[in-house]
Amino acid sequence: MKLKMYPVLSKELSVSKIITEEGDDIILYNTATRVKAYPNTGTYEFAKRCRGDKLLQEIIVELSRMSGEAPEKVEKDLLPLIKTMEENEMISFIPSPLHPPRSEPHEVTLFRRIISIIFDVTNRCNLRCKHCYNDSGTRRDDELTFEEIKKMVDTFADIGVLNMVLSGGEPLLHPHIFDIIEYIRSKPMSCIIFTNGTLITKEVAKRFKELSILSVAISIDGATPETNDSFRGIPKSFEKTAKAIEILKEAEIPVRVNVCLHKGILDEFDDLLNLFRKWEITDYSIWPVSYTGRLEEPDFIITPEEYKKVLKQLKEYESTEGVKNELPYVPQRINCGTGMSSLTIRSNGAITLCSPFPYEISLGNIRKDSITEIWDNSELLCKIRCINASESEMCKGCRHIKVCQGGCMAHNYRRTGKLECGDPFECAYFDVYSEYTPVVATRQSRLSVEIR
C-alpha cells in the first residue's frame, strides 16, 4: 500500500454525483474509453478525495472517522478497490502534491442525469443533402461564439453531463472546432463527431486521435458515387467520404456509418452492404427518410413496405456476418426516451428535445435560460415524459412494445404534427425482426468498497 504517496484520479476520469428523487446517481466514467463504473457511496467518498493533494494515509484516516471503522480495516477494504482502479488506469500515485489539485467532483440535484448533449456546432455545410432537417448550408448570423460555447460546456460539466456529440451542419467547418473538442475533453467529457466525412484528412484524423475522440459517425447514402452524390448534392462526396472511412480505420478511430434509406438506394442496397464488408464496418445505423427539412417536395421517401424489403436484405447480411439479434431496452421507459437522458442545442443556442425535432419545438435558449430549470420544470418536457406507448391506439397490446417503445416521437411529429407514439416504420422493423433476444440495459458495479 502506497501510504506515503498522493493518489490522483486519471485526467480522463469523470466523477460526478447526481442527487435525484430516486436516489443518488454516482458514476466514475472514463471519457476516453467509455468504461463506466457505478460505485457505492464508500468508493465515491474515496474517489472524491483522490485529487493529488492528500496522502493515501490521510485519506484513510478521513474515511475511518467518517465510517467509525478502524484505519486498519479501511486500509484492508481499500486494497482490492485500488488494485482494480490501477488495472483500469483510473488512478495513479505521485510522490509529491499536485499543484493545483484536481477539481472537486460535481454534485448536483436534478430530475435525473443528462448523460449526453448533442450540439449543432454550426449550420454551415459544404453539402446540400436533400433530406437535411436543419436545412444546413450557410452560417446563422446568431450562432454561439467560441466564448459562449466554452461557457456552455462549463455548465454541462458542472451538472454531470458525460458526453457531447458535435454535429451541424458540418462541424469541421467551424473555425475553432479542435479548440472546442479540446475544451470538452479537458472537463473531462467524452466527445463524438457527426460528419459527412468529406473534410477528413490524415491531419484531421491525427488530431482526433490526439484528443481521444470516442468515435466518428459518417453519413453515406448510396453504394455508388452517382446515387450518393445526387442525394447529397455535391459531386465527389462519395469518393471523399469513402477515403475518410479508410483514413479513420487506419488511425484506429472507431467509425459508425449512418445510412438514410431513400428510393434511390433501394436497388443497390446489397452493394452497400458489400461495401460495409469491404470497409469492415460493424457499427452502423440504417433508417428510412420519413420527412425532410428542405422546402422541395420530397419524392425520395420510401414506404414501410419498401423498408421491409431492405430489412430482409439486412437481416440476411447480418446472419452471414454472425451478428447477434439482441435488442437492448430499459424496462422503466414508457416511450422512446425523449427528454430522459439527453438534449440538443442548436448552433444559435436554441434548446430542443432531440435533433430531428423542428425549431418550433423549443425549450428555450442556452444564452438566457437555465438548463437545470428547463430540465426539471419544463411543461413540454413533463408532458412528453408522460406519453405512454402502451396507451396509444397503434401500440397497445403489441408484444414488441417493451423493446420498440413506440418508435421515435420526433419522426412521428415531423410526419404528423402530433406528439405521440406509434411509428409505422418501427412496425415494419419488428415484422421482419420478429424473433430477437431482448437484453436489459444493465449497470456495471465493479468498483465498490463499503464504508459504513
CSV table of C-alpha atoms in Angstrom, one decimal:
chain,number,residue,atom,x,y,z
A,1,MET,CA,0.0,0.0,0.0
A,2,LYS,CA,1.4,3.4,-1.1
A,3,LEU,CA,0.5,5.2,2.2
A,4,LYS,CA,3.1,7.9,1.7
A,5,MET,CA,2.1,8.8,-1.8
A,6,TYR,CA,-0.6,11.0,-3.3
A,7,PRO,CA,-3.4,9.3,-5.2
A,8,VAL,CA,-4.8,11.2,-8.1
A,9,LEU,CA,-7.6,10.2,-10.5
A,10,SER,CA,-6.8,10.0,-14.2
A,11,LYS,CA,-7.3,13.2,-16.1
A,12,GLU,CA,-9.7,11.1,-18.4
A,13,LEU,CA,-11.9,10.1,-15.4
A,14,SER,CA,-15.1,12.0,-14.9
A,15,VAL,CA,-16.5,11.7,-11.3
A,16,SER,CA,-20.0,13.0,-10.6
A,17,LYS,CA,-22.9,12.6,-8.3
A,18,ILE,CA,-26.5,13.4,-9.3
A,19,ILE,CA,-29.0,13.6,-6.4
A,20,THR,CA,-32.4,12.6,-7.6
A,21,GLU,CA,-35.7,11.7,-6.0
A,22,GLU,CA,-35.0,8.0,-6.9
A,23,GLY,CA,-31.6,8.1,-5.2
A,24,ASP,CA,-28.0,9.1,-5.9
A,25,ASP,CA,-26.7,8.5,-9.4
A,26,ILE,CA,-22.9,8.2,-8.9
A,27,ILE,CA,-20.7,7.4,-11.9
A,28,LEU,CA,-17.0,7.0,-12.5
A,29,TYR,CA,-16.6,7.4,-16.3
A,30,ASN,CA,-13.5,7.0,-18.4
A,31,THR,CA,-14.1,9.6,-21.1
A,32,ALA,CA,-11.5,8.1,-23.4
A,33,THR,CA,-12.8,4.5,-23.4
A,34,ARG,CA,-16.5,4.9,-22.4
A,35,VAL,CA,-16.0,2.5,-19.5
A,36,LYS,CA,-18.4,3.3,-16.7
A,37,ALA,CA,-18.4,2.2,-13.1
A,38,TYR,CA,-21.3,2.7,-10.7
A,39,PRO,CA,-19.7,2.8,-7.3
A,40,ASN,CA,-21.3,2.7,-3.9
A,41,THR,CA,-21.0,5.6,-1.5
A,42,GLY,CA,-17.8,4.3,0.1
A,43,THR,CA,-16.0,4.1,-3.2
A,44,TYR,CA,-17.2,7.6,-4.2
A,45,GLU,CA,-16.0,9.1,-0.9
A,46,PHE,CA,-12.6,7.6,-1.6
A,47,ALA,CA,-12.5,8.7,-5.2
A,48,LYS,CA,-13.6,12.3,-4.5
A,49,ARG,CA,-10.5,12.6,-2.2
A,50,CYS,CA,-8.1,11.4,-4.8
A,51,ARG,CA,-7.2,14.9,-6.0
A,52,GLY,CA,-3.5,14.7,-5.7
A,53,ASP,CA,-3.3,16.9,-2.6
A,54,LYS,CA,-3.6,14.3,0.2
A,55,LEU,CA,-1.5,11.3,1.1
A,56,LEU,CA,-3.3,8.0,0.9
A,57,GLN,CA,-2.6,7.7,4.6
A,58,GLU,CA,-4.5,10.9,5.3
A,59,ILE,CA,-7.4,9.8,3.1
A,60,ILE,CA,-7.7,6.5,5.1
A,61,VAL,CA,-7.8,8.5,8.4
A,62,GLU,CA,-10.6,10.7,7.0
A,63,LEU,CA,-12.6,7.6,5.8
A,64,SER,CA,-12.0,6.0,9.2
A,65,ARG,CA,-13.5,9.0,11.0
A,66,MET,CA,-16.5,9.0,8.6
A,67,SER,CA,-17.3,5.3,8.9
A,68,GLY,CA,-16.3,4.6,12.5
A,69,GLU,CA,-14.1,1.7,11.3
A,70,ALA,CA,-10.5,1.3,12.4
A,71,PRO,CA,-8.0,2.7,9.9
A,72,GLU,CA,-6.5,-0.8,9.5
A,73,LYS,CA,-10.0,-2.1,8.5
A,74,VAL,CA,-10.4,0.7,5.9
A,75,GLU,CA,-7.0,0.1,4.5
A,76,LYS,CA,-7.7,-3.6,4.1
A,77,ASP,CA,-11.0,-2.8,2.3
A,78,LEU,CA,-9.3,-0.3,0.0
A,79,LEU,CA,-6.7,-2.8,-1.3
A,80,PRO,CA,-8.9,-4.6,-3.9
A,81,LEU,CA,-10.5,-1.3,-4.9
A,82,ILE,CA,-7.2,0.4,-5.6
A,83,LYS,CA,-5.9,-2.6,-7.4
A,84,THR,CA,-8.9,-2.6,-9.7
A,85,MET,CA,-8.7,1.2,-10.3
A,86,GLU,CA,-5.0,0.9,-11.2
A,87,GLU,CA,-5.7,-2.0,-13.6
A,88,ASN,CA,-8.3,0.2,-15.3
A,89,GLU,CA,-6.0,3.2,-15.4
A,90,MET,CA,-8.4,5.2,-13.3
A,91,ILE,CA,-5.8,6.2,-10.6
A,92,SER,CA,-2.1,6.8,-10.2
A,93,PHE,CA,0.2,7.7,-7.3
A,94,ILE,CA,2.6,10.6,-7.3
A,95,PRO,CA,5.4,11.3,-4.8
A,96,SER,CA,4.6,14.9,-4.1
A,97,PRO,CA,1.4,17.0,-4.0
A,98,LEU,CA,-0.3,18.1,-7.3
A,99,HIS,CA,-0.5,21.9,-7.8
A,100,PRO,CA,-3.2,22.8,-8.4
A,101,PRO,CA,-5.0,19.7,-7.2
A,102,ARG,CA,-7.7,18.1,-9.4
A,103,SER,CA,-11.0,19.9,-9.1
A,104,GLU,CA,-13.8,18.6,-6.8
A,105,PRO,CA,-16.3,16.1,-8.2
A,106,HIS,CA,-19.6,17.6,-9.4
A,107,GLU,CA,-22.6,17.1,-7.2
A,108,VAL,CA,-26.0,18.5,-8.2
A,109,THR,CA,-29.7,17.9,-7.6
A,110,LEU,CA,-31.6,17.1,-10.8
A,111,PHE,CA,-34.7,15.3,-12.0
A,112,ARG,CA,-32.2,12.8,-13.4
A,113,ARG,CA,-28.8,12.9,-15.1
A,114,ILE,CA,-28.4,14.4,-18.5
A,115,ILE,CA,-26.0,11.9,-20.0
A,116,SER,CA,-25.4,13.4,-23.4
A,117,ILE,CA,-25.7,16.7,-25.2
A,118,ILE,CA,-26.0,16.9,-29.0
A,119,PHE,CA,-24.6,20.3,-30.2
A,120,ASP,CA,-25.0,21.6,-33.7
A,121,VAL,CA,-21.7,23.5,-33.8
A,122,THR,CA,-22.6,25.4,-36.9
A,123,ASN,CA,-25.2,25.5,-39.6
A,124,ARG,CA,-22.5,25.8,-42.3
A,125,CYS,CA,-22.2,22.8,-44.6
A,126,ASN,CA,-20.4,22.0,-47.8
A,127,LEU,CA,-23.1,19.7,-49.0
A,128,ARG,CA,-26.8,20.2,-49.9
A,129,CYS,CA,-28.4,16.9,-48.8
A,130,LYS,CA,-32.0,16.5,-49.9
A,131,HIS,CA,-33.2,15.3,-46.6
A,132,CYS,CA,-31.4,17.7,-44.2
A,133,TYR,CA,-33.8,18.6,-41.3
A,134,ASN,CA,-31.6,21.6,-40.4
A,135,ASP,CA,-31.7,23.0,-44.0
A,136,SER,CA,-28.0,23.4,-43.4
A,137,GLY,CA,-25.7,25.4,-45.8
A,138,THR,CA,-24.9,28.9,-44.6
A,139,ARG,CA,-23.8,30.0,-41.1
A,140,ARG,CA,-26.5,31.6,-39.0
A,141,ASP,CA,-25.9,35.2,-38.0
A,142,ASP,CA,-26.6,34.5,-34.4
A,143,GLU,CA,-24.5,31.4,-33.9
A,144,LEU,CA,-22.8,31.0,-30.5
A,145,THR,CA,-19.3,32.5,-30.2
A,146,PHE,CA,-16.4,30.4,-29.1
A,147,GLU,CA,-16.5,32.1,-25.7
A,148,GLU,CA,-20.2,31.3,-25.4
A,149,ILE,CA,-19.6,27.7,-26.3
A,150,LYS,CA,-16.9,27.4,-23.6
A,151,LYS,CA,-19.3,28.9,-21.1
A,152,MET,CA,-22.0,26.4,-22.2
A,153,VAL,CA,-19.5,23.4,-21.9
A,154,ASP,CA,-18.7,24.6,-18.3
A,155,THR,CA,-22.4,24.5,-17.5
A,156,PHE,CA,-22.7,20.9,-18.8
A,157,ALA,CA,-19.6,19.8,-16.9
A,158,ASP,CA,-21.0,21.3,-13.7
A,159,ILE,CA,-24.2,19.3,-13.9
A,160,GLY,CA,-22.6,15.9,-14.6
A,161,VAL,CA,-23.0,15.6,-18.4
A,162,LEU,CA,-20.8,12.7,-19.6
A,163,ASN,CA,-20.7,13.1,-23.4
A,164,MET,CA,-21.1,15.7,-26.1
A,165,VAL,CA,-21.9,14.9,-29.7
A,166,LEU,CA,-20.8,17.6,-32.2
A,167,SER,CA,-22.9,17.8,-35.2
A,168,GLY,CA,-24.1,20.5,-37.7
A,169,GLY,CA,-24.2,21.5,-40.4
A,170,GLU,CA,-20.7,20.2,-40.9
A,171,PRO,CA,-18.8,20.6,-37.6
A,172,LEU,CA,-15.4,20.6,-39.3
A,173,LEU,CA,-16.3,23.9,-40.9
A,174,HIS,CA,-16.3,25.6,-37.6
A,175,PRO,CA,-13.0,27.7,-37.3
A,176,HIS,CA,-12.5,26.6,-33.7
A,177,ILE,CA,-13.6,23.0,-33.9
A,178,PHE,CA,-10.4,21.5,-32.5
A,179,ASP,CA,-10.3,24.1,-29.7
A,180,ILE,CA,-13.9,23.2,-28.9
A,181,ILE,CA,-13.1,19.5,-28.8
A,182,GLU,CA,-10.0,20.1,-26.6
A,183,TYR,CA,-12.1,22.2,-24.2
A,184,ILE,CA,-14.8,19.5,-23.9
A,185,ARG,CA,-12.1,16.8,-23.3
A,186,SER,CA,-10.5,18.9,-20.6
A,187,LYS,CA,-13.6,18.9,-18.4
A,188,PRO,CA,-13.4,15.9,-18.8
A,189,MET,CA,-16.3,14.8,-21.1
A,190,SER,CA,-16.2,12.4,-23.9
A,191,CYS,CA,-16.8,13.6,-27.5
A,192,ILE,CA,-18.3,12.1,-30.6
A,193,ILE,CA,-18.3,13.7,-34.1
A,194,PHE,CA,-21.1,13.5,-36.6
A,195,THR,CA,-19.7,14.5,-40.0
A,196,ASN,CA,-20.3,14.0,-43.7
A,197,GLY,CA,-16.6,12.9,-43.9
A,198,THR,CA,-15.7,14.9,-46.9
A,199,LEU,CA,-13.3,17.2,-45.0
A,200,ILE,CA,-11.4,14.4,-43.1
A,201,THR,CA,-7.7,14.2,-43.9
A,202,LYS,CA,-4.9,12.3,-42.2
A,203,GLU,CA,-4.1,15.5,-40.3
A,204,VAL,CA,-7.7,15.7,-39.1
A,205,ALA,CA,-7.6,12.1,-38.0
A,206,LYS,CA,-4.4,12.7,-36.2
A,207,ARG,CA,-6.0,15.5,-34.2
A,208,PHE,CA,-9.0,13.3,-33.4
A,209,LYS,CA,-6.6,10.6,-32.1
A,210,GLU,CA,-4.6,13.1,-30.0
A,211,LEU,CA,-7.9,14.3,-28.5
A,212,SER,CA,-9.2,10.8,-27.8
A,213,ILE,CA,-12.4,11.2,-29.7
A,214,LEU,CA,-14.7,8.3,-28.8
A,215,SER,CA,-15.9,7.7,-32.4
A,216,VAL,CA,-16.7,9.4,-35.7
A,217,ALA,CA,-20.2,8.9,-37.3
A,218,ILE,CA,-20.1,9.3,-41.0
A,219,SER,CA,-23.1,9.6,-43.4
A,220,ILE,CA,-23.2,7.8,-46.7
A,221,ASP,CA,-26.4,7.4,-48.7
A,222,GLY,CA,-25.5,5.3,-51.7
A,223,ALA,CA,-23.3,2.4,-52.9
A,224,THR,CA,-22.2,4.4,-56.0
A,225,PRO,CA,-20.9,7.9,-56.5
A,226,GLU,CA,-23.9,8.6,-58.7
A,227,THR,CA,-26.5,7.7,-56.1
A,228,ASN,CA,-24.7,9.2,-53.1
A,229,ASP,CA,-23.6,12.4,-54.8
A,230,SER,CA,-27.1,13.0,-56.3
A,231,PHE,CA,-28.7,12.7,-52.8
A,232,ARG,CA,-26.0,14.7,-51.1
A,233,GLY,CA,-26.0,17.5,-53.7
A,234,ILE,CA,-22.2,17.8,-54.4
A,235,PRO,CA,-20.0,15.8,-56.8
A,236,LYS,CA,-17.2,13.6,-55.5
A,237,SER,CA,-18.7,13.5,-52.0
A,238,PHE,CA,-18.8,9.7,-52.2
A,239,GLU,CA,-15.2,9.5,-53.1
A,240,LYS,CA,-14.2,11.8,-50.2
A,241,THR,CA,-16.4,10.0,-47.7
A,242,ALA,CA,-15.0,6.6,-48.7
A,243,LYS,CA,-11.5,7.9,-48.3
A,244,ALA,CA,-12.4,9.3,-44.8
A,245,ILE,CA,-13.5,5.9,-43.7
A,246,GLU,CA,-10.2,4.4,-44.8
A,247,ILE,CA,-8.2,7.2,-43.1
A,248,LEU,CA,-10.1,6.8,-39.8
A,249,LYS,CA,-9.8,3.0,-39.8
A,250,GLU,CA,-6.1,3.3,-40.4
A,251,ALA,CA,-5.9,5.7,-37.4
A,252,GLU,CA,-7.8,3.1,-35.3
A,253,ILE,CA,-10.6,5.6,-34.6
A,254,PRO,CA,-14.0,3.8,-34.2
A,255,VAL,CA,-16.3,4.6,-37.2
A,256,ARG,CA,-20.0,4.4,-37.3
A,257,VAL,CA,-21.8,4.7,-40.7
A,258,ASN,CA,-25.2,6.3,-40.8
A,259,VAL,CA,-27.4,5.5,-43.8
A,260,CYS,CA,-30.6,7.3,-44.7
A,261,LEU,CA,-32.7,5.0,-46.8
A,262,HIS,CA,-34.3,6.7,-49.8
A,263,LYS,CA,-35.8,5.5,-53.1
A,264,GLY,CA,-32.5,5.9,-55.0
A,265,ILE,CA,-30.7,3.4,-52.8
A,266,LEU,CA,-33.2,0.5,-52.8
A,267,ASP,CA,-31.8,-1.2,-55.9
A,268,GLU,CA,-28.2,-1.1,-54.7
A,269,PHE,CA,-28.6,-1.9,-51.0
A,270,ASP,CA,-26.9,-5.2,-51.3
A,271,ASP,CA,-23.9,-3.4,-52.9
A,272,LEU,CA,-23.9,-1.0,-49.9
A,273,LEU,CA,-23.7,-4.0,-47.6
A,274,ASN,CA,-20.8,-5.3,-49.6
A,275,LEU,CA,-19.0,-2.0,-49.0
A,276,PHE,CA,-19.6,-2.5,-45.3
A,277,ARG,CA,-17.9,-5.8,-45.5
A,278,LYS,CA,-15.0,-4.4,-47.5
A,279,TRP,CA,-14.6,-1.5,-45.1
A,280,GLU,CA,-15.0,-3.8,-42.1
A,281,ILE,CA,-17.9,-1.7,-40.8
A,282,THR,CA,-19.6,-3.3,-37.8
A,283,ASP,CA,-21.2,-0.2,-36.3
A,284,TYR,CA,-24.0,1.2,-38.4
A,285,SER,CA,-27.4,2.9,-38.4
A,286,ILE,CA,-29.8,2.3,-41.3
A,287,TRP,CA,-33.0,4.2,-41.1
A,288,PRO,CA,-35.6,5.4,-43.7
A,289,VAL,CA,-36.0,9.0,-44.6
A,290,SER,CA,-39.6,9.7,-43.5
A,291,TYR,CA,-39.6,13.5,-43.5
A,292,THR,CA,-37.4,16.3,-44.9
A,293,GLY,CA,-36.2,19.7,-43.7
A,294,ARG,CA,-35.8,21.1,-47.2
A,295,LEU,CA,-38.5,23.0,-48.9
A,296,GLU,CA,-38.9,21.0,-52.1
A,297,GLU,CA,-41.5,18.2,-52.4
A,298,PRO,CA,-39.8,15.0,-51.1
A,299,ASP,CA,-40.1,12.4,-53.9
A,300,PHE,CA,-37.4,10.2,-52.4
A,301,ILE,CA,-39.3,9.0,-49.2
A,302,ILE,CA,-39.7,5.2,-49.0
A,303,THR,CA,-42.8,3.4,-47.7
A,304,PRO,CA,-42.9,1.0,-44.8
A,305,GLU,CA,-43.3,-1.9,-47.3
A,306,GLU,CA,-40.1,-0.8,-49.2
A,307,TYR,CA,-38.4,-0.6,-45.8
A,308,LYS,CA,-39.3,-4.2,-45.0
A,309,LYS,CA,-37.7,-5.3,-48.3
A,310,VAL,CA,-34.5,-3.6,-47.3
A,311,LEU,CA,-34.6,-5.1,-43.8
A,312,LYS,CA,-34.9,-8.6,-45.2
A,313,GLN,CA,-31.7,-8.0,-47.1
A,314,LEU,CA,-30.0,-6.6,-44.0
A,315,LYS,CA,-31.2,-9.5,-41.9
A,316,GLU,CA,-29.7,-12.0,-44.3
A,317,TYR,CA,-26.4,-10.0,-44.4
A,318,GLU,CA,-26.2,-9.9,-40.6
A,319,SER,CA,-26.8,-13.7,-40.4
A,320,THR,CA,-23.8,-14.3,-42.6
A,321,GLU,CA,-21.7,-11.9,-40.6
A,322,GLY,CA,-22.6,-13.6,-37.3
A,323,VAL,CA,-24.5,-10.5,-35.9
A,324,LYS,CA,-26.5,-11.5,-32.8
A,325,ASN,CA,-30.1,-10.4,-32.9
A,326,GLU,CA,-30.1,-8.8,-29.5
A,327,LEU,CA,-32.1,-5.6,-28.8
A,328,PRO,CA,-31.4,-3.7,-25.6
A,329,TYR,CA,-34.1,-1.9,-23.7
A,330,VAL,CA,-34.8,0.0,-20.5
A,331,PRO,CA,-37.6,-1.7,-18.5
A,332,GLN,CA,-38.7,1.6,-16.8
A,333,ARG,CA,-39.0,3.5,-20.1
A,334,ILE,CA,-42.6,4.1,-21.4
A,335,ASN,CA,-41.7,5.7,-24.7
A,336,CYS,CA,-38.6,6.3,-26.9
A,337,GLY,CA,-36.9,8.1,-24.0
A,338,THR,CA,-37.1,11.7,-25.4
A,339,GLY,CA,-36.2,14.1,-22.6
A,340,MET,CA,-34.9,11.4,-20.3
A,341,SER,CA,-31.2,11.5,-20.8
A,342,SER,CA,-30.2,14.0,-23.5
A,343,LEU,CA,-31.0,17.4,-25.1
A,344,THR,CA,-30.0,19.1,-28.3
A,345,ILE,CA,-28.5,22.6,-28.6
A,346,ARG,CA,-28.7,24.3,-32.0
A,347,SER,CA,-25.9,26.5,-33.3
A,348,ASN,CA,-27.7,29.6,-32.1
A,349,GLY,CA,-28.2,28.2,-28.6
A,350,ALA,CA,-31.8,27.1,-29.0
A,351,ILE,CA,-32.6,24.1,-26.8
A,352,THR,CA,-34.7,21.3,-28.1
A,353,LEU,CA,-35.6,17.7,-27.3
A,354,CYS,CA,-33.5,16.0,-29.9
A,355,SER,CA,-32.1,16.6,-33.3
A,356,PRO,CA,-35.0,15.6,-35.6
A,357,PHE,CA,-37.5,17.9,-33.7
A,358,PRO,CA,-38.1,21.1,-35.7
A,359,TYR,CA,-37.2,24.5,-34.3
A,360,GLU,CA,-40.7,25.3,-33.2
A,361,ILE,CA,-40.4,22.6,-30.5
A,362,SER,CA,-38.0,24.8,-28.5
A,363,LEU,CA,-37.5,24.7,-24.7
A,364,GLY,CA,-35.5,27.9,-24.5
A,365,ASN,CA,-32.1,29.3,-25.3
A,366,ILE,CA,-28.8,28.5,-23.6
A,367,ARG,CA,-27.8,32.2,-23.8
A,368,LYS,CA,-30.5,33.2,-21.3
A,369,ASP,CA,-32.3,30.2,-19.8
A,370,SER,CA,-31.1,27.8,-17.1
A,371,ILE,CA,-30.6,24.3,-18.4
A,372,THR,CA,-31.4,22.8,-15.0
A,373,GLU,CA,-34.6,24.8,-14.7
A,374,ILE,CA,-35.7,23.6,-18.1
A,375,TRP,CA,-34.7,20.0,-17.4
A,376,ASP,CA,-36.5,19.9,-14.1
A,377,ASN,CA,-39.6,22.0,-14.7
A,378,SER,CA,-40.4,22.4,-18.5
A,379,GLU,CA,-44.1,21.8,-19.0
A,380,LEU,CA,-43.3,20.4,-22.5
A,381,LEU,CA,-40.7,18.0,-21.2
A,382,CYS,CA,-43.1,16.9,-18.4
A,383,LYS,CA,-45.8,16.3,-21.0
A,384,ILE,CA,-43.6,14.2,-23.3
A,385,ARG,CA,-42.1,12.2,-20.5
A,386,CYS,CA,-45.7,11.1,-19.6
A,387,ILE,CA,-46.6,9.9,-23.1
A,388,ASN,CA,-47.0,6.1,-22.8
A,389,ALA,CA,-46.6,4.0,-25.8
A,390,SER,CA,-48.8,1.2,-24.3
A,391,GLU,CA,-51.7,3.6,-24.3
A,392,SER,CA,-51.5,4.6,-28.0
A,393,GLU,CA,-54.0,3.1,-30.4
A,394,MET,CA,-51.3,1.7,-32.6
A,395,CYS,CA,-49.1,0.2,-29.9
A,396,LYS,CA,-51.2,-1.1,-27.1
A,397,GLY,CA,-51.2,-4.8,-26.8
A,398,CYS,CA,-48.2,-5.3,-29.1
A,399,ARG,CA,-45.8,-7.9,-27.9
A,400,HIS,CA,-42.8,-5.8,-29.0
A,401,ILE,CA,-43.7,-2.7,-27.1
A,402,LYS,CA,-41.2,-3.1,-24.3
A,403,VAL,CA,-38.3,-3.0,-26.8
A,404,CYS,CA,-39.8,-0.9,-29.5
A,405,GLN,CA,-41.3,1.7,-27.0
A,406,GLY,CA,-43.5,3.2,-29.7
A,407,GLY,CA,-40.8,4.4,-32.1
A,408,CYS,CA,-39.3,7.9,-32.5
A,409,MET,CA,-41.6,10.7,-31.4
A,410,ALA,CA,-39.6,13.2,-33.3
A,411,HIS,CA,-40.0,11.3,-36.6
A,412,ASN,CA,-43.7,11.0,-35.8
A,413,TYR,CA,-44.1,14.7,-35.2
A,414,ARG,CA,-42.3,15.6,-38.4
A,415,ARG,CA,-44.7,13.4,-40.3
A,416,THR,CA,-48.0,14.1,-38.5
A,417,GLY,CA,-47.6,17.2,-36.4
A,418,LYS,CA,-48.6,15.2,-33.3
A,419,LEU,CA,-46.7,14.4,-30.2
A,420,GLU,CA,-47.5,10.7,-29.9
A,421,CYS,CA,-46.1,7.2,-30.1
A,422,GLY,CA,-46.8,4.8,-33.0
A,423,ASP,CA,-44.4,4.6,-35.9
A,424,PRO,CA,-45.3,2.5,-39.0
A,425,PHE,CA,-41.6,2.2,-39.8
A,426,GLU,CA,-40.9,0.6,-36.4
A,427,CYS,CA,-43.8,-1.8,-37.0
A,428,ALA,CA,-42.1,-2.7,-40.3
A,429,TYR,CA,-38.9,-3.3,-38.5
A,430,PHE,CA,-40.4,-5.7,-36.0
A,431,ASP,CA,-42.4,-7.5,-38.7
A,432,VAL,CA,-39.0,-8.6,-40.1
A,433,TYR,CA,-37.0,-8.8,-36.9
A,434,SER,CA,-39.8,-10.5,-35.1
A,435,GLU,CA,-37.5,-13.0,-33.3
A,436,TYR,CA,-34.9,-11.4,-31.1
A,437,THR,CA,-33.3,-11.6,-27.7
A,438,PRO,CA,-34.4,-8.6,-25.5
A,439,VAL,CA,-31.4,-7.5,-23.4
A,440,VAL,CA,-32.0,-5.3,-20.3
A,441,ALA,CA,-29.5,-2.4,-20.3
A,442,THR,CA,-27.6,-3.1,-17.0
A,443,ARG,CA,-25.4,-1.0,-14.9
A,444,GLN,CA,-21.8,-2.1,-14.0
A,445,SER,CA,-20.9,-2.2,-10.3
A,446,ARG,CA,-17.3,-3.4,-10.4
A,447,LEU,CA,-15.9,-0.7,-8.1
A,448,SER,CA,-17.1,-0.9,-4.6
A,449,VAL,CA,-15.9,-0.7,-1.0
A,450,GLU,CA,-18.3,-0.4,1.9
A,451,ILE,CA,-17.6,2.4,4.4
A,452,ARG,CA,-20.4,2.4,6.9
